[in-house]
CSV table of C-alpha atoms and ligand atoms in Angstrom, one decimal:
chain,number,residue,atom,x,y,z
A,1,UNK,CA,-18.0,-17.3,-18.5
A,2,UNK,CA,-20.3,-14.7,-20.1
A,3,UNK,CA,-19.8,-13.0,-23.4
A,4,UNK,CA,-17.9,-9.8,-23.0
A,5,UNK,CA,-14.9,-7.8,-24.3
A,6,UNK,CA,-12.2,-5.9,-22.5
A,7,UNK,CA,-10.6,-2.8,-23.9
A,8,UNK,CA,-8.7,0.3,-22.9
A,9,UNK,CA,-11.1,3.2,-22.3
A,10,UNK,CA,-10.9,6.6,-23.9
A,11,UNK,CA,-10.6,9.7,-21.6
A,12,UNK,CA,-14.3,10.6,-22.3
A,13,UNK,CA,-15.2,7.2,-20.9
A,14,UNK,CA,-13.2,7.6,-17.6
A,15,UNK,CA,-16.0,9.1,-15.6
A,16,UNK,CA,-18.4,6.2,-16.3
A,17,UNK,CA,-15.6,3.8,-15.1
A,18,UNK,CA,-15.0,5.8,-11.9
A,19,UNK,CA,-18.7,6.0,-11.2
A,20,UNK,CA,-19.1,2.2,-11.9
A,21,UNK,CA,-16.3,1.5,-9.5
A,22,UNK,CA,-17.8,3.8,-6.8
A,23,UNK,CA,-21.1,2.1,-7.2
A,24,UNK,CA,-19.5,-1.3,-6.5
A,25,UNK,CA,-18.2,0.2,-3.3
A,26,UNK,CA,-21.7,1.5,-2.5
A,27,UNK,CA,-20.5,5.1,-2.9
A,28,UNK,CA,-22.5,7.8,-4.7
A,29,UNK,CA,-21.3,8.9,-8.2
A,30,UNK,CA,-19.0,11.8,-8.7
A,31,UNK,CA,-20.5,15.3,-9.0
A,32,UNK,CA,-19.2,17.8,-11.7
A,33,UNK,CA,-17.3,19.4,-8.8
A,34,UNK,CA,-15.6,16.2,-7.5
A,35,UNK,CA,-15.0,14.9,-11.0
A,36,UNK,CA,-12.6,17.8,-11.6
A,37,UNK,CA,-10.3,16.2,-9.0
A,38,UNK,CA,-11.1,12.6,-9.6
A,39,UNK,CA,-10.3,12.8,-13.3
A,40,UNK,CA,-6.7,13.8,-12.5
A,41,UNK,CA,-6.2,10.5,-10.8
A,42,UNK,CA,-6.5,8.5,-14.0
A,43,UNK,CA,-3.3,8.0,-16.0
A,44,UNK,CA,-4.2,8.1,-19.7
A,45,UNK,CA,-4.4,4.8,-21.4
A,46,UNK,CA,-4.5,2.8,-18.2
A,47,UNK,CA,-8.2,2.3,-17.5
A,48,UNK,CA,-9.8,-0.9,-18.8
A,49,UNK,CA,-13.5,-1.5,-19.3
A,50,UNK,CA,-15.4,-4.7,-19.7
A,51,UNK,CA,-18.4,-4.5,-22.0
A,52,UNK,CA,-21.3,-6.7,-23.0
A,53,UNK,CA,-24.2,-4.5,-24.1
A,54,UNK,CA,-22.7,-1.7,-21.9
A,55,UNK,CA,-19.9,-1.1,-19.4
A,56,UNK,CA,-20.0,-3.8,-16.8
A,57,UNK,CA,-16.6,-3.8,-15.2
A,58,UNK,CA,-13.4,-1.8,-14.8
A,59,UNK,CA,-9.8,-1.8,-13.5
A,60,UNK,CA,-7.1,0.8,-13.8
A,61,UNK,CA,-3.4,1.4,-12.8
A,62,UNK,CA,-0.8,4.1,-12.6
A,63,UNK,CA,2.9,4.1,-12.7
A,64,UNK,CA,5.0,4.5,-9.5
A,65,UNK,CA,8.2,3.0,-8.0
A,66,UNK,CA,8.5,0.7,-5.1
A,67,UNK,CA,11.5,0.3,-2.8
A,68,UNK,CA,13.1,-3.1,-2.6
A,69,UNK,CA,15.2,-4.9,0.0
A,70,UNK,CA,18.7,-3.4,-0.5
A,71,UNK,CA,17.3,0.0,-1.3
A,72,UNK,CA,16.9,-0.1,-5.1
A,73,UNK,CA,13.6,1.2,-6.6
A,74,UNK,CA,11.7,-0.6,-9.4
A,75,UNK,CA,8.7,0.2,-11.5
A,76,UNK,CA,5.3,-0.8,-10.1
A,77,UNK,CA,1.8,-0.5,-11.5
A,78,UNK,CA,-0.5,0.7,-8.7
A,79,UNK,CA,-3.7,-1.2,-9.5
A,80,UNK,CA,-6.9,0.4,-8.3
A,81,UNK,CA,-10.5,1.2,-9.3
A,82,UNK,CA,-11.4,-2.5,-9.7
A,83,UNK,CA,-15.1,-3.3,-9.8
A,84,UNK,CA,-17.8,-5.4,-11.6
A,85,UNK,CA,-21.4,-4.4,-11.7
A,86,UNK,CA,-23.3,-6.5,-9.2
A,87,UNK,CA,-25.7,-7.9,-11.8
A,88,UNK,CA,-22.7,-9.4,-13.7
A,89,UNK,CA,-20.5,-10.7,-10.9
A,90,UNK,CA,-19.1,-14.3,-10.6
A,91,UNK,CA,-19.1,-14.8,-14.4
A,92,UNK,CA,-15.4,-14.3,-14.9
A,93,UNK,CA,-15.4,-10.6,-15.7
A,94,UNK,CA,-12.8,-9.7,-13.1
A,95,UNK,CA,-10.7,-12.6,-14.4
A,96,UNK,CA,-10.8,-11.1,-17.9
A,97,UNK,CA,-9.8,-7.7,-16.6
A,98,UNK,CA,-7.0,-9.0,-14.5
A,99,UNK,CA,-5.5,-11.2,-17.3
A,100,UNK,CA,-5.6,-8.3,-19.7
A,101,UNK,CA,-4.2,-5.8,-17.2
A,102,UNK,CA,-1.3,-8.1,-16.1
A,103,UNK,CA,-0.3,-8.9,-19.7
A,104,UNK,CA,-0.3,-5.1,-20.3
A,105,UNK,CA,1.8,-4.4,-17.2
A,106,UNK,CA,4.3,-7.1,-18.1
A,107,UNK,CA,4.4,-5.8,-21.8
A,108,UNK,CA,5.2,-2.3,-20.5
A,109,UNK,CA,8.3,-3.7,-18.8
A,110,UNK,CA,7.0,-3.0,-15.2
A,111,UNK,CA,8.4,-5.8,-13.0
A,112,UNK,CA,5.7,-5.3,-10.4
A,113,UNK,CA,2.0,-4.7,-9.9
A,114,UNK,CA,0.6,-3.8,-6.5
A,115,UNK,CA,-2.8,-3.1,-4.9
A,116,UNK,CA,-4.8,-2.7,-1.7
A,117,UNK,CA,-7.5,-5.4,-1.5
A,118,UNK,CA,-11.1,-4.8,-0.5
A,119,UNK,CA,-11.3,-8.5,0.5
A,120,UNK,CA,-8.7,-11.1,1.2
A,121,UNK,CA,-10.1,-13.8,-1.0
A,122,UNK,CA,-9.9,-12.1,-4.4
A,123,UNK,CA,-6.4,-11.6,-5.6
A,124,UNK,CA,-4.2,-14.7,-4.7
A,125,UNK,CA,-5.6,-16.5,-7.7
A,126,UNK,CA,-4.1,-13.7,-10.0
A,127,UNK,CA,-0.7,-14.1,-8.4
A,128,UNK,CA,-0.8,-11.3,-5.8
A,129,UNK,CA,0.4,-12.0,-2.3
A,130,UNK,CA,0.4,-10.0,1.0
A,131,UNK,CA,3.9,-8.4,0.9
A,132,UNK,CA,3.6,-5.9,3.7
A,133,UNK,CA,1.8,-6.0,7.0
A,134,UNK,CA,0.9,-3.1,9.3
A,135,UNK,CA,0.0,-2.3,12.9
A,136,UNK,CA,-2.8,-0.2,14.3
A,137,UNK,CA,-2.7,1.4,17.8
A,138,UNK,CA,-4.4,3.8,20.1
A,139,UNK,CA,-2.7,6.1,22.6
A,140,UNK,CA,-4.3,7.3,25.8
A,141,UNK,CA,-3.2,10.9,25.8
A,142,UNK,CA,-3.4,11.3,29.6
A,143,UNK,CA,-1.2,8.3,30.3
A,144,UNK,CA,1.2,9.1,27.4
A,145,UNK,CA,3.8,11.1,29.5
A,146,UNK,CA,7.1,11.4,27.6
A,147,UNK,CA,10.2,9.9,29.4
A,148,UNK,CA,12.8,12.6,30.3
A,149,UNK,CA,15.3,11.1,28.0
A,150,UNK,CA,13.2,11.5,24.8
A,151,UNK,CA,15.0,13.9,22.4
A,152,UNK,CA,13.6,17.4,22.2
A,153,UNK,CA,13.0,17.5,18.4
A,154,UNK,CA,12.9,20.7,16.3
A,155,UNK,CA,10.3,23.3,15.4
A,156,UNK,CA,6.9,22.2,14.1
A,157,UNK,CA,5.0,24.5,11.7
A,158,UNK,CA,1.4,24.2,10.4
A,159,UNK,CA,0.8,24.3,6.7
A,160,UNK,CA,-2.6,25.4,5.3
A,161,UNK,CA,-4.3,22.9,3.0
A,162,UNK,CA,-3.3,24.9,-0.1
A,163,UNK,CA,0.4,25.1,1.1
A,164,UNK,CA,0.3,21.3,1.9
A,165,UNK,CA,-1.0,20.6,-1.6
A,166,UNK,CA,1.7,22.6,-3.1
A,167,UNK,CA,4.7,21.5,-1.0
A,168,UNK,CA,3.9,18.0,0.4
A,169,UNK,CA,4.6,16.1,-2.9
A,170,UNK,CA,8.2,17.4,-2.9
A,171,UNK,CA,8.6,16.9,0.9
A,172,UNK,CA,7.4,13.3,0.6
A,173,UNK,CA,9.8,12.7,-2.3
A,174,UNK,CA,12.7,14.1,-0.3
A,175,UNK,CA,12.3,11.8,2.6
A,176,UNK,CA,14.3,8.6,2.5
A,177,UNK,CA,12.4,5.4,1.7
A,178,UNK,CA,13.9,3.3,4.4
A,179,UNK,CA,11.5,0.3,4.3
A,180,UNK,CA,11.0,-2.2,1.5
A,181,UNK,CA,7.5,-1.7,0.1
A,182,UNK,CA,7.5,2.1,0.3
A,183,UNK,CA,6.2,3.7,-2.9
A,184,UNK,CA,6.7,6.9,-4.7
A,185,UNK,CA,3.6,9.1,-5.1
A,186,UNK,CA,3.3,10.3,-8.7
A,187,UNK,CA,1.0,13.2,-9.8
A,188,UNK,CA,-1.9,10.7,-10.3
A,189,UNK,CA,-1.8,9.9,-6.6
A,190,UNK,CA,-2.1,13.4,-5.0
A,191,UNK,CA,-5.6,14.4,-6.3
A,192,UNK,CA,-7.0,11.5,-4.3
A,193,UNK,CA,-5.3,13.0,-1.2
A,194,UNK,CA,-6.7,16.4,-2.0
A,195,UNK,CA,-10.2,15.0,-2.5
A,196,UNK,CA,-10.0,13.2,0.8
A,197,UNK,CA,-8.8,16.4,2.6
A,198,UNK,CA,-11.5,18.6,0.9
A,199,UNK,CA,-14.3,16.1,1.5
A,200,UNK,CA,-13.4,15.4,5.2
A,201,UNK,CA,-15.9,16.6,7.8
A,202,UNK,CA,-13.1,17.6,10.3
A,203,UNK,CA,-10.2,19.8,9.1
A,204,UNK,CA,-7.2,17.8,7.8
A,205,UNK,CA,-4.2,19.4,9.4
A,206,UNK,CA,-0.6,19.2,8.1
A,207,UNK,CA,2.2,19.8,10.7
A,208,UNK,CA,5.8,19.9,9.4
A,209,UNK,CA,9.0,19.3,11.4
A,210,UNK,CA,12.0,21.4,10.7
A,211,UNK,CA,15.4,19.9,11.5
A,212,UNK,CA,18.9,21.5,11.0
A,213,UNK,CA,18.6,21.0,7.2
A,214,UNK,CA,15.0,22.2,6.8
A,215,UNK,CA,11.7,20.2,6.6
A,216,UNK,CA,12.4,16.6,7.5
A,217,UNK,CA,9.1,15.1,8.4
A,218,UNK,CA,5.4,15.7,8.6
A,219,UNK,CA,2.2,14.4,10.2
A,220,UNK,CA,-1.3,14.8,8.7
A,221,UNK,CA,-4.2,14.4,11.1
A,222,UNK,CA,-7.8,15.2,11.8
A,223,UNK,CA,-9.6,15.4,15.1
A,224,UNK,CA,-13.0,13.8,15.4
A,225,UNK,CA,-15.6,14.4,18.2
A,226,UNK,CA,-19.2,13.5,17.9
A,227,UNK,CA,-20.6,15.9,20.4
A,228,UNK,CA,-19.0,18.7,22.3
A,229,UNK,CA,-18.8,16.7,25.5
A,230,UNK,CA,-17.7,13.4,23.9
A,231,UNK,CA,-14.1,12.2,24.0
A,232,UNK,CA,-12.1,13.4,21.0
A,233,UNK,CA,-9.9,11.2,18.8
A,234,UNK,CA,-6.9,12.6,16.9
A,235,UNK,CA,-6.5,10.3,13.8
A,236,UNK,CA,-3.1,10.2,12.4
A,237,UNK,CA,-3.6,10.0,8.6
A,238,UNK,CA,0.0,10.1,7.6
A,239,UNK,CA,3.3,10.3,9.4
A,240,UNK,CA,6.6,10.3,7.5
A,241,UNK,CA,9.9,11.3,8.9
A,242,UNK,CA,13.6,11.3,7.8
A,243,UNK,CA,15.1,11.2,11.3
A,244,UNK,CA,14.3,10.1,14.8
A,245,UNK,CA,14.5,13.7,15.8
A,246,UNK,CA,11.7,14.5,13.4
A,247,UNK,CA,9.8,11.6,14.7
A,248,UNK,CA,10.0,12.6,18.4
A,249,UNK,CA,9.4,16.3,17.5
A,250,UNK,CA,6.2,15.3,15.8
A,251,UNK,CA,5.1,13.0,18.6
A,252,UNK,CA,5.6,15.9,21.0
A,253,UNK,CA,3.5,18.1,18.8
A,254,UNK,CA,0.5,15.7,18.4
A,255,UNK,CA,0.5,14.8,22.1
A,256,UNK,CA,0.3,18.5,22.9
A,257,UNK,CA,-2.8,19.2,20.7
A,258,UNK,CA,-5.5,20.4,23.0
A,259,UNK,CA,-9.0,18.9,23.4
A,260,UNK,CA,-7.8,15.4,22.5
A,261,UNK,CA,-8.3,12.3,24.6
A,262,UNK,CA,-7.1,9.5,22.3
A,263,UNK,CA,-4.6,9.4,19.4
A,264,UNK,CA,-5.3,6.7,16.8
A,265,UNK,CA,-3.1,5.4,14.0
A,266,UNK,CA,-3.8,2.6,11.5
A,267,UNK,CA,-1.6,0.9,8.9
A,268,UNK,CA,1.6,1.9,10.7
A,269,UNK,CA,4.9,0.0,10.4
A,270,UNK,CA,5.2,-3.1,12.6
A,271,UNK,CA,8.3,-1.7,14.2
A,272,UNK,CA,6.9,1.8,15.0
A,273,UNK,CA,6.7,1.7,18.8
A,274,UNK,CA,5.6,5.0,20.3
A,275,UNK,CA,5.2,3.1,23.7
A,276,UNK,CA,9.0,3.3,24.0
A,277,UNK,CA,8.7,7.1,24.4
A,278,UNK,CA,6.3,6.9,27.4
A,279,UNK,CA,6.8,6.5,31.2
A,280,UNK,CA,3.8,4.1,31.0
A,281,UNK,CA,4.4,1.5,28.3
A,282,UNK,CA,0.7,0.6,28.5
A,283,UNK,CA,-0.4,4.0,27.3
A,284,UNK,CA,-0.4,2.4,23.8
A,285,UNK,CA,-2.9,-0.3,23.0
A,286,UNK,CA,-2.8,-2.4,19.8
A,287,UNK,CA,-6.0,-2.1,17.8
A,288,UNK,CA,-5.0,-4.8,15.3
A,289,UNK,CA,-3.1,-4.8,12.1
A,290,UNK,CA,-3.4,-6.8,8.9
A,291,UNK,CA,-2.4,-7.1,5.3
A,292,UNK,CA,-1.3,-3.9,3.7
A,293,UNK,CA,0.3,-4.0,0.2
A,294,UNK,CA,-0.5,-6.9,-2.1
A,295,UNK,CA,2.4,-7.4,-4.5
A,296,UNK,CA,2.5,-9.2,-7.9
A,297,UNK,CA,5.8,-10.1,-9.6
A,298,UNK,CA,4.8,-9.3,-13.2
A,299,UNK,CA,8.3,-10.1,-14.5
A,300,UNK,CA,9.7,-12.7,-12.2
A,301,UNK,CA,13.3,-12.8,-13.5
A,302,UNK,CA,13.6,-9.0,-13.5
A,303,UNK,CA,11.9,-8.7,-10.0
A,304,UNK,CA,14.1,-11.5,-8.5
A,305,UNK,CA,17.2,-9.8,-9.8
A,306,UNK,CA,16.3,-6.4,-8.6
A,307,UNK,CA,16.6,-6.9,-4.8
A,308,UNK,CA,19.6,-7.8,-2.6
A,309,UNK,CA,20.1,-11.1,-0.8
A,310,UNK,CA,22.3,-12.5,2.0
A,311,UNK,CA,23.5,-16.0,2.6
A,312,UNK,CA,23.6,-19.1,0.3
A,313,UNK,CA,21.9,-19.8,-3.0
A,314,UNK,CA,18.4,-21.4,-3.2
A,315,UNK,CA,16.8,-22.8,-6.4
A,316,UNK,CA,13.1,-21.9,-6.6
A,317,UNK,CA,10.6,-23.6,-8.9
A,318,UNK,CA,7.9,-20.9,-9.5
A,319,UNK,CA,4.5,-21.6,-10.9
A,320,UNK,CA,2.6,-18.7,-12.5
A,321,UNK,CA,-1.0,-19.5,-13.5
A,322,UNK,CA,-1.6,-16.2,-15.3
A,323,UNK,CA,1.7,-15.1,-16.9
A,324,UNK,CA,3.1,-18.5,-18.0
A,325,UNK,CA,6.4,-17.1,-19.2
A,326,UNK,CA,7.3,-16.5,-15.5
A,327,UNK,CA,7.0,-20.2,-14.6
A,328,UNK,CA,10.3,-22.0,-14.3
A,329,UNK,CA,13.3,-22.5,-12.1
A,330,UNK,CA,15.5,-19.7,-10.7
A,331,UNK,CA,18.8,-19.9,-8.9
A,332,UNK,CA,18.7,-17.0,-6.4
A,333,UNK,CA,21.9,-15.9,-4.8
A,334,UNK,CA,23.6,-12.8,-3.4
A,335,UNK,CA,25.8,-12.6,-6.5
A,336,UNK,CA,22.9,-12.8,-9.0
A,337,UNK,CA,19.7,-14.6,-10.2
A,338,UNK,CA,19.5,-16.9,-13.2
A,339,UNK,CA,17.2,-19.3,-14.8
A,340,UNK,CA,18.4,-22.9,-14.3
A,341,UNK,CA,17.6,-26.5,-14.8
A,342,UNK,CA,19.0,-27.5,-11.4
A,343,UNK,CA,16.8,-29.6,-9.0
A,344,UNK,CA,14.7,-27.1,-7.1
A,345,UNK,CA,15.0,-26.6,-3.3
A,346,UNK,CA,11.5,-25.1,-3.0
A,347,UNK,CA,8.4,-25.1,-5.2
A,348,UNK,CA,6.0,-22.2,-4.8
A,349,UNK,CA,3.3,-20.2,-6.6
A,350,UNK,CA,4.0,-16.7,-7.8
A,351,UNK,CA,1.6,-15.4,-5.0
A,352,UNK,CA,3.7,-17.1,-2.3
A,353,UNK,CA,6.8,-15.6,-3.9
A,354,UNK,CA,5.3,-12.2,-3.5
A,355,UNK,CA,4.7,-12.9,0.2
A,356,UNK,CA,8.4,-13.6,0.9
A,357,UNK,CA,9.8,-11.1,-1.6
A,358,UNK,CA,9.8,-8.1,0.7
A,359,UNK,CA,10.6,-10.1,3.8
A,360,UNK,CA,7.1,-9.9,5.3
A,361,UNK,CA,6.9,-13.7,5.8
A,362,UNK,CA,9.6,-16.3,6.2
A,363,UNK,CA,9.6,-19.1,3.7
A,364,UNK,CA,9.5,-21.6,6.6
A,365,UNK,CA,6.3,-19.9,7.8
A,366,UNK,CA,4.6,-20.4,4.4
A,367,UNK,CA,6.0,-24.0,4.2
A,368,UNK,CA,4.4,-24.8,7.6
A,369,UNK,CA,1.1,-23.6,6.2
A,370,UNK,CA,1.5,-25.7,3.0
A,371,UNK,CA,2.0,-22.6,0.8
A,372,UNK,CA,5.6,-23.5,-0.1
A,373,UNK,CA,6.7,-27.1,-0.8
A,374,UNK,CA,10.3,-27.7,0.2
A,375,UNK,CA,12.0,-30.4,-1.8
A,376,UNK,CA,14.6,-30.7,1.0
A,377,UNK,CA,13.5,-29.4,4.4
A,378,UNK,CA,17.0,-28.1,5.1
A,379,UNK,CA,16.6,-25.6,2.2
A,380,UNK,CA,14.1,-23.6,4.3
A,381,UNK,CA,16.7,-22.3,6.6
A,382,UNK,CA,18.8,-21.1,3.7
A,383,UNK,CA,15.7,-19.5,2.1
A,384,UNK,CA,14.8,-17.8,5.4
A,385,UNK,CA,18.2,-16.2,5.5
A,386,UNK,CA,18.3,-15.4,1.8
A,387,UNK,CA,15.0,-13.4,1.8
A,388,UNK,CA,15.3,-11.9,5.3
A,389,UNK,CA,15.2,-8.1,5.6
A,390,UNK,CA,16.6,-6.0,8.4
A,391,UNK,CA,13.5,-3.8,8.7
A,392,UNK,CA,9.9,-4.9,8.3
A,393,UNK,CA,8.4,-4.1,5.0
A,394,UNK,CA,5.8,-1.3,5.0
A,395,UNK,CA,4.1,0.7,2.2
A,396,UNK,CA,2.4,3.6,4.0
A,397,UNK,CA,0.7,4.8,0.8
A,398,UNK,CA,-2.9,4.1,0.2
A,399,UNK,CA,-4.3,4.0,-3.3
B,401,ACO,C1,-7.7,-3.0,-6.0
B,401,ACO,C2,-9.1,-2.7,-5.8
B,401,ACO,O1,-9.6,-1.9,-6.4
B,401,ACO,S1,-9.9,-3.6,-4.6
B,401,ACO,C3,-11.6,-3.3,-4.9
B,401,ACO,C4,-12.3,-4.6,-5.5
B,401,ACO,N1,-13.7,-4.2,-5.8
B,401,ACO,C5,-14.6,-4.5,-4.9
B,401,ACO,O2,-14.5,-5.1,-3.9
B,401,ACO,C6,-16.0,-4.0,-5.3
B,401,ACO,C7,-17.1,-5.1,-5.1
B,401,ACO,N2,-16.8,-6.4,-5.8
B,401,ACO,C8,-16.8,-6.5,-7.1
B,401,ACO,O3,-16.9,-5.5,-7.9
B,401,ACO,C9,-16.6,-7.9,-7.7
B,401,ACO,O4,-17.2,-8.8,-6.8
B,401,ACO,C10,-15.1,-8.3,-7.8
B,401,ACO,C11,-14.4,-7.3,-8.7
B,401,ACO,C12,-14.4,-8.4,-6.5
B,401,ACO,C13,-15.1,-9.7,-8.5
B,401,ACO,O5,-15.6,-9.6,-9.8
B,401,ACO,P1,-16.2,-10.9,-10.5
B,401,ACO,O6,-16.4,-10.6,-12.0
B,401,ACO,O7,-17.3,-11.4,-9.8
B,401,ACO,O8,-15.0,-11.9,-10.4
B,401,ACO,P2,-14.8,-13.3,-11.2
B,401,ACO,O9,-16.2,-13.8,-11.7
B,401,ACO,O10,-13.8,-13.1,-12.3
B,401,ACO,O11,-14.2,-14.2,-10.1
B,401,ACO,C14,-13.1,-15.0,-10.2
B,401,ACO,C15,-13.0,-16.0,-9.1
B,401,ACO,O12,-12.9,-15.2,-7.9
B,401,ACO,C16,-13.9,-15.5,-7.0
B,401,ACO,N3,-14.3,-14.3,-6.3
B,401,ACO,C17,-14.3,-13.0,-6.9
B,401,ACO,N4,-14.7,-12.1,-6.0
B,401,ACO,C18,-14.9,-12.8,-4.9
B,401,ACO,C19,-15.4,-12.3,-3.6
B,401,ACO,N5,-15.7,-11.0,-3.4
B,401,ACO,N6,-15.6,-13.3,-2.7
B,401,ACO,C20,-15.3,-14.6,-2.9
B,401,ACO,N7,-14.9,-15.0,-4.1
B,401,ACO,C21,-14.7,-14.1,-5.1
B,401,ACO,C22,-15.0,-16.0,-7.8
B,401,ACO,O13,-15.9,-16.9,-7.1
B,401,ACO,C23,-14.3,-16.8,-8.9
B,401,ACO,O14,-13.9,-18.1,-8.4
B,401,ACO,P3,-13.7,-19.3,-9.3
B,401,ACO,O15,-12.6,-19.0,-10.4
B,401,ACO,O16,-13.3,-20.4,-8.4
B,401,ACO,O17,-15.0,-19.5,-10.0
């Protein structure tokens, strides 16, 4: 491990941290113009810097809330902006940043941290696990003929970018968070959306669905076409709805946009199945999915107690290599969670706990892969039932 220190950065050091992060992603530094937006993405007091003779690594987080199985919401630190200068990598700098950051998140009383990972090999060691998975698909517009029984849907209205920037935060907040893993979007999140929309090479369009009670869903998209005669792709950037009427209304709208050959969506819920709307079920092709939200239980007892369960109790023995206070045995049951000295049913790391926590993976699947050690194999069935969720977990918020 090299000689370095980690500390919280002052606001006047934020731009250097953002530019360092961008350089680790091979992206050009901010300009004075783009910095005006980027600086609003940083929650004061939440950006860490690692220094030897100068700034060599950074990581930051912002406060949000995540929806849990059962519908409760809990505090989560959205971790982002993680990077180490390429001439200082593989010397433990990220390890120092992660340890400091997780200790700080736990000390703030946040039960969870969460992130989107640039690579799949980095974050398990710090106790993060893949807690939501997503689906990508493409729709062949010409084959996507709606079945006659598809509900009509309401009116759809376009919002200009300025109107969207003003009104989307409240609309997003008003829509129900029906899936475990969905996150609130605090003021630190929206400037990133604005930057993306303003820097995009094709217009970013917001179409809002109006139901009987007013706006109840929206789709954000852009259409990309390389040359005039090339096929055009409508990329769905965001699609959030409160009702199935809003959903079918917005599908009718995007399928009706002219000069489009293909509709493409990525990072969508596993149970979002537009093919059910079409006369030809093969109008939709899977383009692959993958890991979406990586979750970290920063306060294991508080996190375990915050979600709902069904079935019979299970005793977990959790090992946390970073926040040792979390290690121990927990009796998890629908009527509550408590620390215990009882013999464990299952032994698992805190990263595997994150993988089962929102229901994305069954404990028996992780046990089959050696990621969970059942003390008694029959306990796996109980654990599968206890952690199961009726709808697949999905986050839908990129950060
Ligand atoms: C939430 C987000 O912001 S995701 C974005 C993450 N950032 C990036 O991908 C930018 C490009 N990459 C980087 O900046 C750096 O390589 C980082 C931040 C991923 C890793 O930083 P480092 O300081 O090199 O990590 P550190 O030395 O602490 O590594 C800890 C362990 O993880 C391993 N590791 C870290 N990164 C990687 C990687 N990309 N691939 C494989 N192994 C890795 C190290 O080998 C080490 O293993 P060990 O404990 O067995 O020796």
